[in-house]
PDB file of C-alpha atoms in Angstrom:
ATOM      1  CA  MET A   1      66.410  50.151 -66.585  1.00  0.00           C
ATOM      2  CA  ASN A   2      65.106  50.738 -63.309  1.00  0.00           C
ATOM      3  CA  PHE A   3      64.884  48.142 -60.604  1.00  0.00           C
ATOM      4  CA  PRO A   4      61.101  47.844 -60.225  1.00  0.00           C
ATOM      5  CA  SER A   5      60.574  47.354 -63.890  1.00  0.00           C
ATOM      6  CA  ILE A   6      63.252  44.634 -64.027  1.00  0.00           C
ATOM      7  CA  LEU A   7      61.458  42.673 -61.373  1.00  0.00           C
ATOM      8  CA  ALA A   8      58.070  43.134 -62.987  1.00  0.00           C
ATOM      9  CA  SER A   9      59.236  42.206 -66.489  1.00  0.00           C
ATOM     10  CA  HIS A  10      60.654  38.828 -65.677  1.00  0.00           C
ATOM     11  CA  GLY A  11      57.392  37.376 -64.302  1.00  0.00           C
ATOM     12  CA  THR A  12      58.851  36.459 -61.005  1.00  0.00           C
ATOM     13  CA  PHE A  13      58.277  37.911 -57.647  1.00  0.00           C
ATOM     14  CA  GLY A  14      57.956  41.634 -57.608  1.00  0.00           C
ATOM     15  CA  LEU A  15      56.374  44.551 -55.872  1.00  0.00           C
ATOM     16  CA  ASN A  16      53.793  46.685 -57.530  1.00  0.00           C
ATOM     17  CA  LEU A  17      53.880  50.046 -55.807  1.00  0.00           C
ATOM     18  CA  ASN A  18      51.161  51.643 -57.868  1.00  0.00           C
ATOM     19  CA  PRO A  19      48.366  52.341 -55.366  1.00  0.00           C
ATOM     20  CA  PHE A  20      45.632  52.370 -57.989  1.00  0.00           C
ATOM     21  CA  GLU A  21      46.590  49.008 -59.461  1.00  0.00           C
ATOM     22  CA  THR A  22      46.994  47.278 -56.127  1.00  0.00           C
ATOM     23  CA  ASN A  23      43.763  48.571 -54.492  1.00  0.00           C
ATOM     24  CA  ILE A  24      45.717  49.670 -51.443  1.00  0.00           C
ATOM     25  CA  ILE A  25      43.407  52.625 -51.019  1.00  0.00           C
ATOM     26  CA  ASN A  26      40.339  50.352 -51.167  1.00  0.00           C
ATOM     27  CA  LEU A  27      41.884  47.971 -48.691  1.00  0.00           C
ATOM     28  CA  ALA A  28      42.804  50.818 -46.357  1.00  0.00           C
ATOM     29  CA  ILE A  29      39.236  52.132 -46.490  1.00  0.00           C
ATOM     30  CA  VAL A  30      37.806  48.674 -45.807  1.00  0.00           C
ATOM     31  CA  ILE A  31      40.244  48.021 -42.954  1.00  0.00           C
ATOM     32  CA  PHE A  32      39.512  51.455 -41.451  1.00  0.00           C
ATOM     33  CA  ALA A  33      35.753  50.854 -41.728  1.00  0.00           C
ATOM     34  CA  LEU A  34      36.115  47.449 -40.137  1.00  0.00           C
ATOM     35  CA  TYR A  35      38.248  48.943 -37.384  1.00  0.00           C
ATOM     36  CA  LYS A  36      35.788  51.761 -36.785  1.00  0.00           C
ATOM     37  CA  PHE A  37      32.409  50.002 -37.135  1.00  0.00           C
ATOM     38  CA  LEU A  38      33.085  46.336 -36.480  1.00  0.00           C
ATOM     39  CA  PRO A  39      33.738  46.657 -32.724  1.00  0.00           C
ATOM     40  CA  ASN A  40      30.411  48.422 -32.212  1.00  0.00           C
ATOM     41  CA  PHE A  41      28.530  46.008 -34.435  1.00  0.00           C
ATOM     42  CA  LEU A  42      30.175  42.842 -33.127  1.00  0.00           C
ATOM     43  CA  GLY A  43      30.268  44.261 -29.603  1.00  0.00           C
ATOM     44  CA  GLY A  44      26.525  44.870 -29.704  1.00  0.00           C
ATOM     45  CA  ILE A  45      25.849  41.361 -30.997  1.00  0.00           C
ATOM     46  CA  LEU A  46      28.200  39.844 -28.435  1.00  0.00           C
ATOM     47  CA  GLU A  47      26.708  41.961 -25.631  1.00  0.00           C
ATOM     48  CA  ARG A  48      23.163  40.899 -26.584  1.00  0.00           C
ATOM     49  CA  ARG A  49      24.295  37.282 -26.759  1.00  0.00           C
ATOM     50  CA  ARG A  50      26.045  37.614 -23.385  1.00  0.00           C
ATOM     51  CA  ALA A  51      22.895  39.135 -21.842  1.00  0.00           C
ATOM     52  CA  ALA A  52      20.751  36.347 -23.323  1.00  0.00           C
ATOM     53  CA  ILE A  53      23.114  33.710 -21.968  1.00  0.00           C
ATOM     54  CA  LEU A  54      23.132  35.339 -18.518  1.00  0.00           C
ATOM     55  CA  THR A  55      19.329  35.500 -18.570  1.00  0.00           C
ATOM     56  CA  ASP A  56      19.165  31.835 -19.571  1.00  0.00           C
ATOM     57  CA  LEU A  57      21.627  30.925 -16.805  1.00  0.00           C
ATOM     58  CA  THR A  58      19.630  32.905 -14.237  1.00  0.00           C
ATOM     59  CA  ASP A  59      16.419  31.213 -15.389  1.00  0.00           C
ATOM     60  CA  ALA A  60      18.115  27.818 -15.271  1.00  0.00           C
ATOM     61  CA  GLU A  61      19.391  28.502 -11.740  1.00  0.00           C
ATOM     62  CA  THR A  62      15.899  29.600 -10.667  1.00  0.00           C
ATOM     63  CA  ARG A  63      14.347  26.480 -12.200  1.00  0.00           C
ATOM     64  CA  LEU A  64      17.070  24.350 -10.603  1.00  0.00           C
ATOM     65  CA  GLY A  65      16.287  25.868  -7.203  1.00  0.00           C
ATOM     66  CA  ALA A  66      12.552  25.305  -7.707  1.00  0.00           C
ATOM     67  CA  ALA A  67      13.184  21.761  -8.917  1.00  0.00           C
ATOM     68  CA  SER A  68      15.473  21.088  -5.938  1.00  0.00           C
ATOM     69  CA  GLU A  69      12.825  22.424  -3.579  1.00  0.00           C
ATOM     70  CA  SER A  70      10.142  20.327  -5.298  1.00  0.00           C
ATOM     71  CA  LEU A  71      12.415  17.290  -5.110  1.00  0.00           C
ATOM     72  CA  ALA A  72      13.002  17.863  -1.391  1.00  0.00           C
ATOM     73  CA  GLN A  73       9.245  18.210  -0.817  1.00  0.00           C
ATOM     74  CA  ALA A  74       8.569  15.099  -2.890  1.00  0.00           C
ATOM     75  CA  GLN A  75      11.195  13.145  -0.961  1.00  0.00           C
ATOM     76  CA  GLN A  76       9.698  14.347   2.310  1.00  0.00           C
ATOM     77  CA  GLY A  77       6.228  13.351   1.067  1.00  0.00           C
ATOM     78  CA  LEU A  78       7.590   9.973  -0.001  1.00  0.00           C
ATOM     79  CA  ALA A  79       9.189   9.455   3.402  1.00  0.00           C
ATOM     80  CA  GLU A  80       5.918  10.381   5.106  1.00  0.00           C
ATOM     81  CA  ALA A  81       3.959   8.095   2.775  1.00  0.00           C
ATOM     82  CA  GLN A  82       6.366   5.229   3.454  1.00  0.00           C
ATOM     83  CA  LYS A  83       6.088   5.858   7.197  1.00  0.00           C
ATOM     84  CA  LYS A  84       2.289   5.929   6.946  1.00  0.00           C
ATOM     85  CA  ALA A  85       2.308   2.766   4.805  1.00  0.00           C
ATOM     86  CA  GLU A  86       4.501   1.042   7.399  1.00  0.00           C
ATOM     87  CA  GLN A  87       2.130   2.188  10.156  1.00  0.00           C
ATOM     88  CA  ILE A  88      -0.861   0.902   8.170  1.00  0.00           C
ATOM     89  CA  ARG A  89       0.949  -2.394   7.580  1.00  0.00           C
ATOM     90  CA  ALA A  90       1.741  -2.724  11.297  1.00  0.00           C
ATOM     91  CA  ASP A  91      -1.843  -1.804  12.222  1.00  0.00           C
ATOM     92  CA  GLY A  92      -3.114  -4.351   9.699  1.00  0.00           C
ATOM     93  CA  LYS A  93      -0.907  -7.061  11.159  1.00  0.00           C
ATOM     94  CA  ALA A  94      -2.018  -6.189  14.696  1.00  0.00           C
ATOM     95  CA  ARG A  95      -5.667  -6.154  13.579  1.00  0.00           C
ATOM     96  CA  ALA A  96      -5.249  -9.500  11.799  1.00  0.00           C
ATOM     97  CA  GLN A  97      -3.623 -10.965  14.919  1.00  0.00           C
ATOM     98  CA  ALA A  98      -6.456  -9.632  17.108  1.00  0.00           C
ATOM     99  CA  ILE A  99      -9.080 -11.026  14.710  1.00  0.00           C
ATOM    100  CA  ARG A 100      -7.303 -14.393  14.620  1.00  0.00           C
ATOM    101  CA  LEU A 101      -7.145 -14.523  18.416  1.00  0.00           C
ATOM    102  CA  GLU A 102     -10.805 -13.463  18.680  1.00  0.00           C
ATOM    103  CA  ASN A 103     -11.801 -16.161  16.195  1.00  0.00           C
ATOM    104  CA  GLU A 104      -9.790 -18.760  18.088  1.00  0.00           C
ATOM    105  CA  LYS A 105     -11.440 -17.679  21.339  1.00  0.00           C
ATOM    106  CA  ARG A 106     -14.917 -17.838  19.769  1.00  0.00           C
ATOM    107  CA  THR A 107     -14.136 -21.244  18.280  1.00  0.00           C
ATOM    108  CA  ILE A 108     -12.998 -22.562  21.657  1.00  0.00           C
ATOM    109  CA  GLU A 109     -16.085 -21.099  23.341  1.00  0.00           C
ATOM    110  CA  GLU A 110     -18.347 -22.587  20.655  1.00  0.00           C
ATOM    111  CA  MET A 111     -16.654 -25.970  21.026  1.00  0.00           C
ATOM    112  CA  ALA A 112     -17.086 -25.789  24.824  1.00  0.00           C
ATOM    113  CA  ARG A 113     -20.742 -24.790  24.394  1.00  0.00           C
ATOM    114  CA  LEU A 114     -21.300 -27.640  21.938  1.00  0.00           C
ATOM    115  CA  LYS A 115     -19.561 -30.035  24.316  1.00  0.00           C
ATOM    116  CA  GLN A 116     -21.727 -28.837  27.204  1.00  0.00           C
ATOM    117  CA  GLY A 117     -24.799 -29.042  24.989  1.00  0.00           C
ATOM    118  CA  SER A 118     -23.938 -32.556  23.892  1.00  0.00           C
ATOM    119  CA  ALA A 119     -23.210 -33.536  27.523  1.00  0.00           C
ATOM    120  CA  ALA A 120     -26.551 -32.025  28.561  1.00  0.00           C
ATOM    121  CA  ASP A 121     -28.257 -33.817  25.669  1.00  0.00           C
ATOM    122  CA  LEU A 122     -26.546 -37.042  26.679  1.00  0.00           C
ATOM    123  CA  GLN A 123     -27.603 -36.599  30.315  1.00  0.00           C
ATOM    124  CA  SER A 124     -31.122 -35.742  29.219  1.00  0.00           C
ATOM    125  CA  GLU A 125     -31.274 -38.774  26.958  1.00  0.00           C
ATOM    126  CA  ALA A 126     -29.826 -40.955  29.711  1.00  0.00           C
ATOM    127  CA  ALA A 127     -32.426 -39.619  32.168  1.00  0.00           C
ATOM    128  CA  ARG A 128     -35.192 -40.193  29.624  1.00  0.00           C
ATOM    129  CA  VAL A 129     -33.999 -43.739  28.920  1.00  0.00           C
ATOM    130  CA  THR A 130     -33.651 -44.393  32.666  1.00  0.00           C
ATOM    131  CA  ASN A 131     -37.173 -43.096  33.296  1.00  0.00           C
ATOM    132  CA  GLN A 132     -38.499 -45.166  30.414  1.00  0.00           C
ATOM    133  CA  LEU A 133     -36.704 -48.255  31.752  1.00  0.00           C
ATOM    134  CA  ARG A 134     -38.085 -47.582  35.254  1.00  0.00           C
ATOM    135  CA  ARG A 135     -41.614 -47.199  33.890  1.00  0.00           C
ATOM    136  CA  GLU A 136     -41.233 -50.328  31.809  1.00  0.00           C
ATOM    137  CA  ALA A 137     -39.817 -52.213  34.788  1.00  0.00           C
ATOM    138  CA  ALA A 138     -42.621 -50.871  37.002  1.00  0.00           C
ATOM    139  CA  ARG A 139     -45.239 -51.769  34.388  1.00  0.00           C
ATOM    140  CA  LEU A 140     -43.811 -55.274  34.033  1.00  0.00           C
ATOM    141  CA  ALA A 141     -43.641 -55.654  37.811  1.00  0.00           C
ATOM    142  CA  ILE A 142     -47.253 -54.476  38.153  1.00  0.00           C
ATOM    143  CA  GLU A 143     -48.379 -56.824  35.373  1.00  0.00           C
ATOM    144  CA  LYS A 144     -46.550 -59.672  36.984  1.00  0.00           C
ATOM    145  CA  ALA A 145     -47.887 -58.759  40.404  1.00  0.00           C
ATOM    146  CA  LEU A 146     -51.417 -58.432  39.024  1.00  0.00           C
ATOM    147  CA  ALA A 147     -51.066 -61.768  37.307  1.00  0.00           C
ATOM    148  CA  THR A 148     -49.812 -63.527  40.450  1.00  0.00           C
ATOM    149  CA  LEU A 149     -51.839 -61.593  43.018  1.00  0.00           C
ATOM    150  CA  PRO A 150     -55.264 -63.014  42.435  1.00  0.00           C
ATOM    151  CA  GLY A 151     -54.001 -66.527  43.062  1.00  0.00           C
ATOM    152  CA  LYS A 152     -51.994 -65.602  46.213  1.00  0.00           C
ATOM    153  CA  LEU A 153     -54.302 -63.160  47.929  1.00  0.00           C
ATOM    154  CA  ASP A 154     -57.515 -64.145  49.492  1.00  0.00           C
ATOM    155  CA  ALA A 155     -60.420 -61.758  49.924  1.00  0.00           C
ATOM    156  CA  ASP A 156     -59.313 -60.549  53.421  1.00  0.00           C
ATOM    157  CA  ALA A 157     -55.761 -59.814  52.202  1.00  0.00           C
ATOM    158  CA  GLN A 158     -57.111 -57.985  49.129  1.00  0.00           C
ATOM    159  CA  ALA A 159     -59.413 -55.849  51.308  1.00  0.00           C
ATOM    160  CA  GLN A 160     -56.576 -55.055  53.676  1.00  0.00           C
ATOM    161  CA  LEU A 161     -54.303 -54.123  50.678  1.00  0.00           C
ATOM    162  CA  LEU A 162     -57.022 -51.893  49.225  1.00  0.00           C
ATOM    163  CA  ASN A 163     -57.575 -50.155  52.588  1.00  0.00           C
ATOM    164  CA  GLN A 164     -53.854 -49.611  53.022  1.00  0.00           C
ATOM    165  CA  SER A 165     -53.555 -48.186  49.477  1.00  0.00           C
ATOM    166  CA  ILE A 166     -56.499 -45.846  50.123  1.00  0.00           C
ATOM    167  CA  GLN A 167     -54.898 -44.631  53.371  1.00  0.00           C
ATOM    168  CA  ASN A 168     -51.590 -44.074  51.566  1.00  0.00           C
ATOM    169  CA  LEU A 169     -53.398 -42.057  48.883  1.00  0.00           C
ATOM    170  CA  GLY A 170     -55.192 -40.000  51.530  1.00  0.00           C
ATOM    171  CA  ASN A 171     -51.970 -39.218  53.434  1.00  0.00           C
ATOM    172  CA  ALA A 172     -50.179 -38.237  50.326  1.00  0.00           C
TER     173      ALA A 172
END
């Protein structure tokens, strides 16, 4: 008995050195084909994938730069808008203050004008009442004088009074 057949006959571990039964030739051909063609095939796929990734990274960097530039412009625009809004707010406050002061001034002037008008009206009314009282007093004095005159004046005194009144009218 030879040694390889002893190992194979017992059903335990053994080596089968027959190349046709073990497919060693097929395995060698497959391994050689993989060694020969797989690097080119996988290399091409990996190279295309690497190029696609690099292109995507370049595009992403370009978009990042554009987005950063847009962000900087937007932040600058926001800062300018905030500055302009603050200026408008300050101008609005100053305008409101000026309007308030102008309204206060006009109110004071209107109150002074009304006070002067009421004082003038009061003086006018007082003058009118005074004139009316003078006329009434003069009328009452004339009525009283006319009522008492005929009994106190004789004909010579009445003539003299009439002549004097006529002279006073002529001189005036």
